[in-house]
Tab-separated table of C-alpha atoms in Angstrom:
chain	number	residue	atom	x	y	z
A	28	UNK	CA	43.702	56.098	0.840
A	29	UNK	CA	44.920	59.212	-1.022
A	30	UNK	CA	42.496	62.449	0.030
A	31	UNK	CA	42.344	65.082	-2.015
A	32	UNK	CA	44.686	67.759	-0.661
A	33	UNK	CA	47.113	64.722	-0.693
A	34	UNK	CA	46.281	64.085	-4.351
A	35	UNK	CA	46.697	67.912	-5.275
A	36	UNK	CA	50.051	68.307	-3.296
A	37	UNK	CA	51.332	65.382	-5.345
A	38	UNK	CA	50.566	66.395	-8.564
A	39	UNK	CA	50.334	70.044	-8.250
A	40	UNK	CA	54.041	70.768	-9.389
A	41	UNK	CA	53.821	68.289	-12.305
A	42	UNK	CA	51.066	69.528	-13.271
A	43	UNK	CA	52.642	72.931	-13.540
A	44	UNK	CA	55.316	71.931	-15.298
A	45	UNK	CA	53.525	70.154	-17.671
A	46	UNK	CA	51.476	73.470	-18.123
A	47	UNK	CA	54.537	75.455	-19.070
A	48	UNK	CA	56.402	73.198	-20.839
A	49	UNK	CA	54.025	72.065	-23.311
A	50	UNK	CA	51.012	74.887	-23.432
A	51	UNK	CA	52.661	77.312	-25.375
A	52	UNK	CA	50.983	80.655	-25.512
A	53	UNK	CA	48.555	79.656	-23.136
A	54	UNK	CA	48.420	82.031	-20.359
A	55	UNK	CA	49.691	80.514	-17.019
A	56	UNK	CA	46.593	78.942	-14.819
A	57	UNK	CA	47.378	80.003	-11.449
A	58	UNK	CA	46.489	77.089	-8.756
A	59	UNK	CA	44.580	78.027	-5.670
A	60	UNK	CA	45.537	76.353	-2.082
A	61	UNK	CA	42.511	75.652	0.033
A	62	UNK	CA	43.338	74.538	3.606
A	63	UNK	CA	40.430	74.497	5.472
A	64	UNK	CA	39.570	71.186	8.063
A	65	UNK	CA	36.679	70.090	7.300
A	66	UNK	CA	35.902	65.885	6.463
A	67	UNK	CA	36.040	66.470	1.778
A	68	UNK	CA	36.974	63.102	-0.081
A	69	UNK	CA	35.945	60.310	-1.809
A	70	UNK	CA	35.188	57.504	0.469
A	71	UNK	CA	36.686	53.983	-0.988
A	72	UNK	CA	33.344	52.438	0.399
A	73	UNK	CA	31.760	55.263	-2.303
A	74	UNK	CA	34.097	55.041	-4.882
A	75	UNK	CA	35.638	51.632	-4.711
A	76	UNK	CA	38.806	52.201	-7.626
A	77	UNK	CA	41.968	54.164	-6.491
A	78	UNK	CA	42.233	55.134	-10.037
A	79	UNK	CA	38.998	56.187	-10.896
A	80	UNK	CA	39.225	58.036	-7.347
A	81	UNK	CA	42.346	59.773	-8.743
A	82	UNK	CA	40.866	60.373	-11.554
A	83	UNK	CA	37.903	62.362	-10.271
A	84	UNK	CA	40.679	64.423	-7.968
A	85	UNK	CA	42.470	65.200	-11.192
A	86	UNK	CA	39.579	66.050	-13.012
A	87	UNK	CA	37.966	68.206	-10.185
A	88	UNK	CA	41.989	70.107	-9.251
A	89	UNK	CA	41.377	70.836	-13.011
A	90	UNK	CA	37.689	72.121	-13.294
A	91	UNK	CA	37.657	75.842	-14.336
A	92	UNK	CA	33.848	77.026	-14.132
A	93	UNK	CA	31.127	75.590	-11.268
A	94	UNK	CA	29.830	73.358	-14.385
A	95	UNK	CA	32.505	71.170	-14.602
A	96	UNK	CA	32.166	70.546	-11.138
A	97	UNK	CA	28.398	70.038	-11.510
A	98	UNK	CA	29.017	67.542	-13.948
A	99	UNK	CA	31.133	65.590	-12.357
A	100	UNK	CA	28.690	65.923	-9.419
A	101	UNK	CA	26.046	64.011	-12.249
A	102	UNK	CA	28.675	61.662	-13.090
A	103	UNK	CA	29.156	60.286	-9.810
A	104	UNK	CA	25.610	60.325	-8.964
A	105	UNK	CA	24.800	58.492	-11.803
A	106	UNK	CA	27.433	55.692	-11.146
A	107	UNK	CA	27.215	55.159	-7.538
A	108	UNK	CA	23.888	56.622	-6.169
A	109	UNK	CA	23.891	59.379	-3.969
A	110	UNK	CA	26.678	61.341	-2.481
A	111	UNK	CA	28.085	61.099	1.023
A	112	UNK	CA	28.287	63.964	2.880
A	113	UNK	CA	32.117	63.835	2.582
A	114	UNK	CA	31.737	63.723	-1.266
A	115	UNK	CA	29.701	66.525	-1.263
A	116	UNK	CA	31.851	69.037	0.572
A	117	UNK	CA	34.368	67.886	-1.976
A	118	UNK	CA	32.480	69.008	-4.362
A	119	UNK	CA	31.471	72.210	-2.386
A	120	UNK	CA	35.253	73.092	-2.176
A	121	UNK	CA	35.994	71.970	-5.733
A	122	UNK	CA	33.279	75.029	-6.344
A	123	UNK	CA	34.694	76.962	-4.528
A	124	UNK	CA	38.174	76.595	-5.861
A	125	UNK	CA	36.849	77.211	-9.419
A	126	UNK	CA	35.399	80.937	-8.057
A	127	UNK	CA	38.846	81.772	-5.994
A	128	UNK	CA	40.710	80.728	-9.491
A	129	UNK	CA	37.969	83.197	-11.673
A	130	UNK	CA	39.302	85.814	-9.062
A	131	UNK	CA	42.769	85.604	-9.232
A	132	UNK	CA	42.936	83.876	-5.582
A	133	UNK	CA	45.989	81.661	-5.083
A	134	UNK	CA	45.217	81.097	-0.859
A	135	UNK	CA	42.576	80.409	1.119
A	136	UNK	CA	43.837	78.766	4.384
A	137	UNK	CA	41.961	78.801	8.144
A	138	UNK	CA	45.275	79.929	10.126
A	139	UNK	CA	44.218	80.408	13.744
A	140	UNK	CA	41.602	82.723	14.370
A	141	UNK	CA	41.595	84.148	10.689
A	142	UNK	CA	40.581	83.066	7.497
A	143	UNK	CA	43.685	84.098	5.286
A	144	UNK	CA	42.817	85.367	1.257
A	145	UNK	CA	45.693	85.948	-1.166
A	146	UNK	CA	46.219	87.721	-2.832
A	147	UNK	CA	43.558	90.348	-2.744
A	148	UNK	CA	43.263	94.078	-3.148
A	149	UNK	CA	40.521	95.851	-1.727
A	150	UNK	CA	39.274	99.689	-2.057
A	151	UNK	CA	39.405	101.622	0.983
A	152	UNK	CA	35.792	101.684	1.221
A	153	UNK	CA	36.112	97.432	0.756
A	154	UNK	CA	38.459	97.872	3.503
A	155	UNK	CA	36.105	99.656	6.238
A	156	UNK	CA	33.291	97.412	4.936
A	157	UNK	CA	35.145	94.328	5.462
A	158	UNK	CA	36.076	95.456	8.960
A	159	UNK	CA	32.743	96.673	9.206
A	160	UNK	CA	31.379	92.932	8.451
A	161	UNK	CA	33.780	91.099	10.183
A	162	UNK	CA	35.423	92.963	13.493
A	163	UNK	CA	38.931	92.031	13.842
A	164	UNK	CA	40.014	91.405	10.129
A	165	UNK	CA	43.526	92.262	9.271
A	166	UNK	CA	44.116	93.432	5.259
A	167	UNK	CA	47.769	93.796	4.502
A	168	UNK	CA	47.668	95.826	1.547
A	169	UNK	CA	51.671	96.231	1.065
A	170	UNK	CA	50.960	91.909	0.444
A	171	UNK	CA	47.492	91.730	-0.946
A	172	UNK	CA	46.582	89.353	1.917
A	173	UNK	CA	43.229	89.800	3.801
A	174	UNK	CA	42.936	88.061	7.280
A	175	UNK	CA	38.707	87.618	8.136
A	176	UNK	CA	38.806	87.373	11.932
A	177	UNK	CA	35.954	84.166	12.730
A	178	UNK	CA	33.476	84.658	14.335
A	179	UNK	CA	33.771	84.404	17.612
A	180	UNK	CA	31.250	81.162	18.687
A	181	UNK	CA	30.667	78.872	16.122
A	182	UNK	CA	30.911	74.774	16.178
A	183	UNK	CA	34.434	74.586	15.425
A	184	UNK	CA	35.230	76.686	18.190
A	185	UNK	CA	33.013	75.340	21.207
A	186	UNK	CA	35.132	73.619	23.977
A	187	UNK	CA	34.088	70.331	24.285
A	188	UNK	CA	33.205	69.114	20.510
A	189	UNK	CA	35.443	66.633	19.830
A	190	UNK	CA	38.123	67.456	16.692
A	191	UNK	CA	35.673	64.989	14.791
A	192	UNK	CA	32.815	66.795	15.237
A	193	UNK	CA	34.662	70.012	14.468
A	194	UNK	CA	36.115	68.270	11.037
A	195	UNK	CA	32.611	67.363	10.643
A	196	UNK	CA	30.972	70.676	11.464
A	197	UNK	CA	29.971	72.222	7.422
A	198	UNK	CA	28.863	75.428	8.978
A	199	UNK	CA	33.008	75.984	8.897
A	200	UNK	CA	32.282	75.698	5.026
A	201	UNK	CA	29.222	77.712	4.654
A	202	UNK	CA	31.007	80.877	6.657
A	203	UNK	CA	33.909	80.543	4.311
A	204	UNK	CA	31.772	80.578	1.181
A	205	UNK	CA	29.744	83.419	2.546
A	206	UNK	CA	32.688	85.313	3.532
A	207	UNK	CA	34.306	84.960	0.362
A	208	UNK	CA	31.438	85.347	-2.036
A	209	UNK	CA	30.620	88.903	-0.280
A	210	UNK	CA	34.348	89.827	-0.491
A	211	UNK	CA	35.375	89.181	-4.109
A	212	UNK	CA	31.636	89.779	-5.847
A	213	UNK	CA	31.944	93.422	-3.749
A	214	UNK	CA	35.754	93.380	-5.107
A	215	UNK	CA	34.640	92.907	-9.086
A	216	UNK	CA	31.785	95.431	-8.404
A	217	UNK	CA	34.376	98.568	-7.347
A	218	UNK	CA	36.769	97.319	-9.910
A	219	UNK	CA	33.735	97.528	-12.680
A	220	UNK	CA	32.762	100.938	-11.335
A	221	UNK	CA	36.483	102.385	-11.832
């Protein structure tokens, strides 16, 4: 079974190339890495073709705005009832990924205890409120990276919870989406105001 982070490391350089070598004029559309473990695919049980499951990944890597994700969200819905919870945090992700790209965002990626945004340039008063927000966060300015230190109890951090449970846990999601959202809509606000 191919996941989808399997399906956009695959593809993700021919697609590129196939961008530049036959889009001429067309600016360059950036892709944007999101690493983050949580349970996101299409189950075979759901979504019984390997090429129409492929097909959906290549449709959803390619989605530019939150509608095309939406309607694929109808699509599916309409063919095969309604969405596992793994298909849904696909499509949550898939969401996401379409914001991050409308930002300029190339990395998202959990990497220990920080959530790791790149690139990403920040005001110094984005700076103190992002450290203000989330204790602990790291920005690298001379790299445009921002690390978001976690929080420091949450599901996916409890001793004891089993690493399927913790793949499992969506509040991982939810803190990532809420982190983000505040960051870059306070980002495009100060950039507005200059």
């Amino acid at each position: 079974e191919v996941g989808f982070d399997l399906y956009m490391r695959m593809v993700g350089d021919a697609v590129t190339e196939y961008k530049k070598g036959f889009i001429a004029g067309e600016s360059e559309i950036k892709e944007c890495k999101v690493e983050i473990p949580i349970s996101a695919h299409l189950d075979a049980t759901y979504v019984p073709s390997d090429r129409l499951r492929l097909d959906i990944y290549r449709r959803l890597a390619d989605a530019r705005e939150a509608k095309d994700v939406e309607s694929i969200r109808e699509e599916l819905e309409d063919r095969f009832g309604d969405l596992p919870v793994e298909a849904l945090e696909l499509l949550r992700i898939a969401t996401l990924r379409t914001f991050l790209k409308s930002h300029g965002i190339t990395e998202l990626a959990l990497q220990g205890k920080y959530l790791k945004i790149a690139p990403v340039k920040l005001t110094e008063s984005l700076q103190m409120r992002v450290q203000r927000l989330y204790p602990g966060s790291i920005v690298k300015s001379a790299t445009s990276v921002l690390m978001v230190a976690r929080p420091k109890q949450a599901a996916w951090e409890i001793s004891g919870v089993s690493d399927e449970e913790k793949i499992g846990d969506t509040s991982l999601l939810d803190w990532v989406i809420e982190v983000v959202e505040t960051i870059l809509r306070s980002a495009a606000h100060s950039d507005k105001e200059r």
